[in-house]
CSV table of C-alpha atoms and ligand atoms in Angstrom, one decimal:
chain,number,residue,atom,x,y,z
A,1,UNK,CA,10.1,-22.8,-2.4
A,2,UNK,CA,7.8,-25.2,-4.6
A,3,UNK,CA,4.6,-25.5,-5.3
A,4,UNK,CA,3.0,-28.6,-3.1
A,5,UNK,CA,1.4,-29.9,-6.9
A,6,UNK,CA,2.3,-29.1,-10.4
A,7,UNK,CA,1.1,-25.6,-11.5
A,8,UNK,CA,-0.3,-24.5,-7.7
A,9,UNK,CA,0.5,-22.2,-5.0
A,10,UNK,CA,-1.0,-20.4,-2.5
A,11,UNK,CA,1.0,-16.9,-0.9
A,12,UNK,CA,0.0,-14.3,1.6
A,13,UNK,CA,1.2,-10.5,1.1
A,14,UNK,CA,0.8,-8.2,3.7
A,15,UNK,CA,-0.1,-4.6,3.0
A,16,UNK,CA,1.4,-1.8,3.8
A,17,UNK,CA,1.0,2.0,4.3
A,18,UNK,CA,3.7,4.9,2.9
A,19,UNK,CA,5.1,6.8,5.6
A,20,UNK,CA,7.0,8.7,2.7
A,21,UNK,CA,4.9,8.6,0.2
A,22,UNK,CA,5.0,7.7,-3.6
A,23,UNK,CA,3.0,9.6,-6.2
A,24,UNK,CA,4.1,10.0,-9.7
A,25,UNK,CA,5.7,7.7,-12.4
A,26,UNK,CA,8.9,8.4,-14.2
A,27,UNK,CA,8.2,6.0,-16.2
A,28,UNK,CA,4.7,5.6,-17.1
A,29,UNK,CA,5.4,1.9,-19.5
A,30,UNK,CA,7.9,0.7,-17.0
A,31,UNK,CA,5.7,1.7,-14.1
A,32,UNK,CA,8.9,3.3,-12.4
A,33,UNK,CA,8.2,5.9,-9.4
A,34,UNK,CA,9.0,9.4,-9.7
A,35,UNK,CA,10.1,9.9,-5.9
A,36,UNK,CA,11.5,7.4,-3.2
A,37,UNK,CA,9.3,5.7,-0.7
A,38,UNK,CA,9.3,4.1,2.5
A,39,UNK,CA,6.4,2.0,3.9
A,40,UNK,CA,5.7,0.0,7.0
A,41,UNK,CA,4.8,-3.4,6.3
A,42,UNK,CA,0.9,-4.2,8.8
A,43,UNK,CA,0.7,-7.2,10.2
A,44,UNK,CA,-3.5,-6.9,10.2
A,45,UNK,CA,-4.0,-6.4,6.5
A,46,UNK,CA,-3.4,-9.3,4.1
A,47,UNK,CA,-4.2,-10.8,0.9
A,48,UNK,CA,-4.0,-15.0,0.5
A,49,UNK,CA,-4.0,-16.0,-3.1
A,50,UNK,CA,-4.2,-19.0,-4.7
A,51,UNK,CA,-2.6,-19.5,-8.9
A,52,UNK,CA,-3.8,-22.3,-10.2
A,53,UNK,CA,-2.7,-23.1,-14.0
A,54,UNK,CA,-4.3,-25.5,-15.9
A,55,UNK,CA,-4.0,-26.2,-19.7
A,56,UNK,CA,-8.0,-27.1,-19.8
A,57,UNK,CA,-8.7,-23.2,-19.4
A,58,UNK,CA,-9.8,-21.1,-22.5
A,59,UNK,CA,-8.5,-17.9,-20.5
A,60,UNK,CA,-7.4,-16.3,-16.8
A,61,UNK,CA,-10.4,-15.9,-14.1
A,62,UNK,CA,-9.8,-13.6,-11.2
A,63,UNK,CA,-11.9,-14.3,-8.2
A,64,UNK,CA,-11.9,-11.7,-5.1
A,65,UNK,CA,-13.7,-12.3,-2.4
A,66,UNK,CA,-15.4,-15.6,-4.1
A,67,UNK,CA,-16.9,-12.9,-6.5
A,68,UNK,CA,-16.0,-13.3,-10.4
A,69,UNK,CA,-14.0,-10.2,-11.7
A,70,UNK,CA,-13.3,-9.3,-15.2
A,71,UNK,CA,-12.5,-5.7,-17.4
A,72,UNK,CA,-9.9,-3.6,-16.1
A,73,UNK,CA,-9.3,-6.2,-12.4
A,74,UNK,CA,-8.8,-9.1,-14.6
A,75,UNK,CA,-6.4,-7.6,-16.9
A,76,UNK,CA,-4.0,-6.3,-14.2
A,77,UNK,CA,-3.7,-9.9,-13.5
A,78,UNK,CA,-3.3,-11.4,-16.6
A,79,UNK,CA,-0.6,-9.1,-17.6
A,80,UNK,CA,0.9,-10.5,-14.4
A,81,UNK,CA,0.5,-13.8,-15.2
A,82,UNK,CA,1.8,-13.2,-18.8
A,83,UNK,CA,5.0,-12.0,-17.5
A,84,UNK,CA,5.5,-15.4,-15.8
A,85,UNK,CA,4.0,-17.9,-18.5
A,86,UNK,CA,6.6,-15.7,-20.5
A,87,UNK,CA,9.6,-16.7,-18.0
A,88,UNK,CA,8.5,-20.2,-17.7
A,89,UNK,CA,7.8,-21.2,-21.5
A,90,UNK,CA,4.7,-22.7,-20.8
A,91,UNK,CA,1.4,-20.9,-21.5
A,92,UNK,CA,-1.8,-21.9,-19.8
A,93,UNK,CA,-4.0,-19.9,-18.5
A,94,UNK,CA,-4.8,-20.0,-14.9
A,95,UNK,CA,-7.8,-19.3,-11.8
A,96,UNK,CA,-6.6,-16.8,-9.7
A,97,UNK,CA,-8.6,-16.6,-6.0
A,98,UNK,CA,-8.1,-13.3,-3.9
A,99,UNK,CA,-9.2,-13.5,-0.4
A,100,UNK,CA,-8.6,-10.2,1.2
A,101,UNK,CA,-9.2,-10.0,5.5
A,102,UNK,CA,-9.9,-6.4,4.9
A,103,UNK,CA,-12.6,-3.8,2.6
A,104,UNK,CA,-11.3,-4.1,-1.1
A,105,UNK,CA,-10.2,-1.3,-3.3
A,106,UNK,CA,-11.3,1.6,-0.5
A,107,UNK,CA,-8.1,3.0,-0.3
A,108,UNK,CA,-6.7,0.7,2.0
A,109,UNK,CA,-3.6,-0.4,0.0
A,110,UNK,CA,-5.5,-3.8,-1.8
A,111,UNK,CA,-4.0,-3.9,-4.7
A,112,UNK,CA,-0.4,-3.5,-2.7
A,113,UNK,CA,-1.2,-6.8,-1.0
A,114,UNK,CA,-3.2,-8.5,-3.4
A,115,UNK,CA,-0.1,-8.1,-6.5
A,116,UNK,CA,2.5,-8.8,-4.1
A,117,UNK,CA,0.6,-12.0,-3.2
A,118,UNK,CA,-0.4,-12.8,-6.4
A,119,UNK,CA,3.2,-12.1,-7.9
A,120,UNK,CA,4.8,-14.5,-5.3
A,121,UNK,CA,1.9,-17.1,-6.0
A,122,UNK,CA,2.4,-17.5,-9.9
A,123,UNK,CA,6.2,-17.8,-9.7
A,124,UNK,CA,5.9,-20.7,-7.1
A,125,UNK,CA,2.6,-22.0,-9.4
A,126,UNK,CA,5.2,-22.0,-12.4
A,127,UNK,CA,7.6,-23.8,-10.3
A,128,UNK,CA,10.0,-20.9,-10.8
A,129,UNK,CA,12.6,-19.2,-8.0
A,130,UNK,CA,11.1,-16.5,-5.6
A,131,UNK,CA,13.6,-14.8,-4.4
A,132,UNK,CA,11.7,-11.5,-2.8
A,133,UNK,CA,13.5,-9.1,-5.3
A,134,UNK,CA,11.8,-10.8,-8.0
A,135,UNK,CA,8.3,-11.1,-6.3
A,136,UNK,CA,8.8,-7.2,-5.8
A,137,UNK,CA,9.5,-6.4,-9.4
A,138,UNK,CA,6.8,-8.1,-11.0
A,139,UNK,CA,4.4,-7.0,-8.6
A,140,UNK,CA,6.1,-3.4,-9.2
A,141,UNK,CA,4.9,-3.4,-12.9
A,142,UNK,CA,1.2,-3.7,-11.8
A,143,UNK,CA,1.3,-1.5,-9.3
A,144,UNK,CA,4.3,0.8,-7.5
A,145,UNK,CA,2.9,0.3,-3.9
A,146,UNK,CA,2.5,-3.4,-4.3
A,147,UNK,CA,6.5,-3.5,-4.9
A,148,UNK,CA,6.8,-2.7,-1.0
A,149,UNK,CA,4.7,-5.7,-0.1
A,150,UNK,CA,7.4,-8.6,-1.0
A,151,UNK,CA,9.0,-7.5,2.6
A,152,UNK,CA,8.0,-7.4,6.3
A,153,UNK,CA,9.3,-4.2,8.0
A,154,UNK,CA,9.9,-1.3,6.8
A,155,UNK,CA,11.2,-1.2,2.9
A,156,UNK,CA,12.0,1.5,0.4
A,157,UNK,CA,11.0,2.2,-2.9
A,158,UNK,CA,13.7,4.3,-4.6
A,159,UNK,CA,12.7,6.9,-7.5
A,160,UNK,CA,13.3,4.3,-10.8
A,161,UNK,CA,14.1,1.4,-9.3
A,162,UNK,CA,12.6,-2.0,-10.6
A,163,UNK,CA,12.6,-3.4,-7.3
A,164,UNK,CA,12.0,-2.2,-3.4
A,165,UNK,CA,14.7,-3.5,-0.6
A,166,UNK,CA,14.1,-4.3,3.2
A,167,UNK,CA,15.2,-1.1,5.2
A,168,UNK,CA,14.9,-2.0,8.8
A,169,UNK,CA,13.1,-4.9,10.0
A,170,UNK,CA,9.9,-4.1,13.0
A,171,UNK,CA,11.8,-4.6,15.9
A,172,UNK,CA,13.9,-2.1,15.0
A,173,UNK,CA,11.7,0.4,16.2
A,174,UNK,CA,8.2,-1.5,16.2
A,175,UNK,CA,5.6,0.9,15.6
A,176,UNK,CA,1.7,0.3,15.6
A,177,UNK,CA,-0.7,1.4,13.0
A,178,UNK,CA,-4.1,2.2,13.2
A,179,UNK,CA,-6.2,2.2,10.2
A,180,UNK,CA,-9.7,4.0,10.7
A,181,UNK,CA,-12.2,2.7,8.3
A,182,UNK,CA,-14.4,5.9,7.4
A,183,UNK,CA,-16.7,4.3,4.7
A,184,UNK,CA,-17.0,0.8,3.0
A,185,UNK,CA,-17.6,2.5,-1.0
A,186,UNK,CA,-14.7,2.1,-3.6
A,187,UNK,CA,-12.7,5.0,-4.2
A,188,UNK,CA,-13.5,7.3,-6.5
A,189,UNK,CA,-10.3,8.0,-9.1
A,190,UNK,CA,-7.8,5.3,-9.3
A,191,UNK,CA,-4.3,6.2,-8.3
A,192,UNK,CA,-2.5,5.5,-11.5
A,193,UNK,CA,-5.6,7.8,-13.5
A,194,UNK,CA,-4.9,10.3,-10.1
A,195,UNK,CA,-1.4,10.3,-11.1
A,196,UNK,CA,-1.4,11.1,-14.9
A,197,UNK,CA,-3.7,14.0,-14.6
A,198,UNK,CA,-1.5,15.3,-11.8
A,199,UNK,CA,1.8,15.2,-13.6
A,200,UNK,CA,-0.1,16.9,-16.4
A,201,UNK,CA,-2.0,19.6,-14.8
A,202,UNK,CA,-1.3,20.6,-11.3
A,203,UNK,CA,1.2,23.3,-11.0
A,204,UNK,CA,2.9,22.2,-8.2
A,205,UNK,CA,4.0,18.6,-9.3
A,206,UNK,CA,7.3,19.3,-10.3
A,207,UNK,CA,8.1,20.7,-7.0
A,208,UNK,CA,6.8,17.6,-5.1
A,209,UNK,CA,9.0,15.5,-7.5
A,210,UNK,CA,11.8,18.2,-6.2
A,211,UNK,CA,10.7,17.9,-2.3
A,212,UNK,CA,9.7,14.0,-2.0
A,213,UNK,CA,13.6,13.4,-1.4
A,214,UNK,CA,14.2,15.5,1.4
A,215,UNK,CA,10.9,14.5,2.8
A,216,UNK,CA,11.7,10.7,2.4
A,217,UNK,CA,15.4,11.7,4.0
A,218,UNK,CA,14.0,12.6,7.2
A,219,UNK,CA,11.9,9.8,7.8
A,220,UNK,CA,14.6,7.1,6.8
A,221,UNK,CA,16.9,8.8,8.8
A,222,UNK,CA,14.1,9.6,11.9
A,223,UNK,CA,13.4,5.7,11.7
A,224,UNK,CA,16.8,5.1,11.5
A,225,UNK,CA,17.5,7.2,14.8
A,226,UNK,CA,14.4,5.5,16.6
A,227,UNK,CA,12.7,9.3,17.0
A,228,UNK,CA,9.3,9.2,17.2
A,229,UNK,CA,9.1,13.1,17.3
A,230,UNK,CA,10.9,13.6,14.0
A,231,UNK,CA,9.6,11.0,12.2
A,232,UNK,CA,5.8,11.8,13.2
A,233,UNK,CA,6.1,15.7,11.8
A,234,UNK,CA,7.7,14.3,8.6
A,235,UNK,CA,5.1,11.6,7.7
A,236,UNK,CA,2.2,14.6,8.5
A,237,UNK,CA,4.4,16.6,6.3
A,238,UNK,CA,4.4,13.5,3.5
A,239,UNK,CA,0.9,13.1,2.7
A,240,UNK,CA,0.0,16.7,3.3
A,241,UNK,CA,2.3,17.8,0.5
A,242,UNK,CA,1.1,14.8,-1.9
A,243,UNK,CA,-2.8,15.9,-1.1
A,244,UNK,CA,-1.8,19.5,-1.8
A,245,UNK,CA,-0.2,18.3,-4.9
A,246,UNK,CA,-3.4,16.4,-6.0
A,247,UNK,CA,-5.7,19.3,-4.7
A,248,UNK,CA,-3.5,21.7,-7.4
A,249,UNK,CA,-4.6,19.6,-10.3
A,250,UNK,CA,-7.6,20.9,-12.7
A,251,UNK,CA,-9.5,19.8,-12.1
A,252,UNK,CA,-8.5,19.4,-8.8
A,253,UNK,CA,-8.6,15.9,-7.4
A,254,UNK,CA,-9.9,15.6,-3.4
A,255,UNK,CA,-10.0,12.1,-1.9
A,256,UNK,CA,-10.3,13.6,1.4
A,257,UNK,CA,-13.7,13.4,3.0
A,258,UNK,CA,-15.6,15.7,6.0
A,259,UNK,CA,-14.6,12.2,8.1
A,260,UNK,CA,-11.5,12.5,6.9
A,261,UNK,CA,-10.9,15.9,8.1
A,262,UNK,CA,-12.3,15.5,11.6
A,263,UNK,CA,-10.2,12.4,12.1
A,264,UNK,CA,-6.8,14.2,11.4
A,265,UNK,CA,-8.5,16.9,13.8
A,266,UNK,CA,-8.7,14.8,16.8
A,267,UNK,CA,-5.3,13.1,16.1
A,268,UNK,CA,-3.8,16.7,16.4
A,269,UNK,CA,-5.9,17.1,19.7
A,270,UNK,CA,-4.7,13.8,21.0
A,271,UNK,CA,-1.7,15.0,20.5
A,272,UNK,CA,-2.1,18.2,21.7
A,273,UNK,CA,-3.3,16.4,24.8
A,274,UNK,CA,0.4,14.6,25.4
A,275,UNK,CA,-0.1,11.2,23.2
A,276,UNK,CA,2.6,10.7,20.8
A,277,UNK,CA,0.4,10.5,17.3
A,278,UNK,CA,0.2,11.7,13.8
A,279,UNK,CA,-1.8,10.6,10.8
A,280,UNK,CA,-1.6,9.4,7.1
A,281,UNK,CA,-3.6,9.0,4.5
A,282,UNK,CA,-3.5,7.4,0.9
A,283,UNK,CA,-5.6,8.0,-2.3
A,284,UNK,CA,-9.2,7.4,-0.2
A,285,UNK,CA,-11.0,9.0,2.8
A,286,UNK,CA,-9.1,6.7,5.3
A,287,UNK,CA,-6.9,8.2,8.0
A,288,UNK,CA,-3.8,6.0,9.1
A,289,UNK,CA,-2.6,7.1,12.6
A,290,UNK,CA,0.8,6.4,13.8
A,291,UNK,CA,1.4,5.5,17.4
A,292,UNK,CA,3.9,4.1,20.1
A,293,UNK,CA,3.0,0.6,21.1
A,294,UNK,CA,2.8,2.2,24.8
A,295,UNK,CA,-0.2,4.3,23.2
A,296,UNK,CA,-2.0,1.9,21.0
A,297,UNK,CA,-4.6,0.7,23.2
A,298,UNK,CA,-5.8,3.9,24.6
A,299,UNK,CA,-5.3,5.5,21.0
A,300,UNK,CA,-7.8,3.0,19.6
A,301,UNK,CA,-10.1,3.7,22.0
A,302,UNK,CA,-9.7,7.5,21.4
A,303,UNK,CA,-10.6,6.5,17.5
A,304,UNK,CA,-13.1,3.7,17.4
A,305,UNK,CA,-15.4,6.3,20.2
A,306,UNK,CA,-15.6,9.0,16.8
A,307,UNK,CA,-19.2,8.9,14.9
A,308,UNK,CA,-17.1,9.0,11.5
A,309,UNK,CA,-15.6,5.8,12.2
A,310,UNK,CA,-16.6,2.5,11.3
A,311,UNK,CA,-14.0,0.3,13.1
A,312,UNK,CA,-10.2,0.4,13.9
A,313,UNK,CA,-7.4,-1.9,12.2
A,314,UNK,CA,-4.6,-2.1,14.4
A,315,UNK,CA,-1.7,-3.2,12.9
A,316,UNK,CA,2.1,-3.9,14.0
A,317,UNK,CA,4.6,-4.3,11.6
A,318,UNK,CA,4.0,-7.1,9.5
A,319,UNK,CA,6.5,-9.8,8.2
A,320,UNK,CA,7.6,-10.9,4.5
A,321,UNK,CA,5.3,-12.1,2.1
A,322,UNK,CA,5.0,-16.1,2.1
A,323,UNK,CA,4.0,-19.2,0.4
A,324,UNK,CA,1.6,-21.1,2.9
A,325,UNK,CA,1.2,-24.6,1.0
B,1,PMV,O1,0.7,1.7,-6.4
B,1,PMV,P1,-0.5,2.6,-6.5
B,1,PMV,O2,-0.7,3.0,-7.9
B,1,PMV,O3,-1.7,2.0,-5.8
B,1,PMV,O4,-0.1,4.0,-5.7
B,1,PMV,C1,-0.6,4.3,-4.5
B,1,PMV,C2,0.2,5.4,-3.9
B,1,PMV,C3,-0.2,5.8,-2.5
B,1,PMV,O5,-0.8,4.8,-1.8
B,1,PMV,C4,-1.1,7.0,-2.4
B,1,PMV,C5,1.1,6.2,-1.7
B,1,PMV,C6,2.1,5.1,-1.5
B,1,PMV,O6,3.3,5.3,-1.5
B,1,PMV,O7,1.6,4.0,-1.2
């Protein structure tokens, strides 16, 4: 893939939601997880970005949204965009513009999409290979999550590695998401903050670094085996233990809201009532639930009728990222 001018490129990453989920760094430098990983891929959620370099800038700009960003937003990128000047030998600066089809930075996996997306877009801007190992790797370094988003499907993360690798592609066993937008705010703690404080103070963070494994285990092998009713208990089981982890900290960090809490309620009553469906959520109020295509429609209903939410994102599993010029 090339870019269609010199030193321009527009990608799309998808984002996508842990079903065994990572929290912790091995390597905090590096960026390296502490535990394996293993997202699905959404077909709603994206992030188009456009890298445009150009030797008349004095310095990067970041755009999201068609809103300027700077401080902490803008040097994520540029250390990105650093890494690739560095690879290419040439060293201008460059306009970066984020368009994300969903609420940024609410805990809805942005920055998984957006890096992916913008990691894939400066390599093709530099007129450099893409091959979707690389993409995940340098998007890896900004942020662990974002490393998932090079691929469609399902893809793993593995504790340490540089780079995450396609596990099963969607029709495998396609699978439907639906992300329940509780509030539109910015999350409180960022996850990389939420994660250093953890490892340092809760008391039971060296056994989640123990139990991720076995946890991660069961859902590869449950999506492996096409078994809805293992694989459902397992990813409750995931981001319950990571939330308990997080809850154990001093002080104790609780991105769970009272919306949150009645969501996962009436997914457990749903399913209580016969519909195949368990929830997820990330480092934000949002609930992720998990259903059978079958059960989408009426399970979107069942959501989008709750006071606490704001709208419904279905999502099926989404495909690699792309360049689109
Ligand atoms: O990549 P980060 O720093 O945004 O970490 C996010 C981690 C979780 O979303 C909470 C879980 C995961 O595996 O995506």
């Amino acid at each position: 893939m090339t870019a269609s001018k010199p030193g321009f490129a527009t990608a799309v990453a998808h984002a996508n939601i842990a079903l065994a989920k990572y929290w912790g760094k091995q390597d905090s430098a590096l960026n390296l997880p502490a535990v394996p990983s293993l997202s699905m891929t959404l077909s709603g959620l994206h992030t188009q970005t456009s890298v445009h370099f150009d030797s008349g800038l004095a310095a990067d700009q970041l755009l999201i949204n068609g809103q300027e960003r700077q401080g902490r937003e803008l040097q994520r990128v540029s250390k990105l965009l650093a890494t690739v000047r560095s690879e290419w030998g040439e060293s201008p600066f460059a306009t970066v513009e984020s368009q994300n089809n969903f609420p940024t930075a609410a805990g809805l996996a942005s920055s998984a999409s957006g890096f992916a997306a913008l990691a894939l877009a400066a390599l093709a801007a530099a007129g450099l290979k893409t091959p979707l190992g690389r993409v995940s790797a340098l998007a890896r370094a900004a942020s662990a999550s974002a490393a998932r988003s090079a691929f469609g499907g399902y893809v793993v993360l593995e504790a340490g590695a540089s780079e995450a690798v396609p596990f099963l592609p969607g029709e495998h066993f396609p699978l439907v998401m639906l992300v329940t937008v509780l509030t539109d705010q910015r999350k409180e703690v960022p996850s990389t903050q939420a994660m250093e404080h953890t490892a340092k103070s809760s008391p039971y963070y060296p056994n989640w670094v123990g139990h991720a494994p076995r946890v991660f285990a069961q859902i590869r092998d449950a999506l492996r085996a096409r078994d809805f009713t293992a694989l459902g208990p397992a990813v409750e089981h995931s981001t319950l233990a990571m939330h308990a982890t997080l809850l154990a900290a001093e002080p104790g960090i609780v991105y769970l809201q009272p919306e949150t809490l009645h969501v996962m309620k009436h997914v457990r009553q749903l399913r209580d009532q016969g519909m195949p469906i368990f929830f997820t959520m990330d480092a934000g109020p949002h609930v992720k639930a998990l259903t059978l295509p079958e059960h989408a429609a009426e399970a979107e209903r069942e959501l989008a009728r709750l006071p606490q939410v704001l709208r419904v994102i279905p999502s099926s599993v989404g495909p690699d990222a792309h360049v689109v010029n």
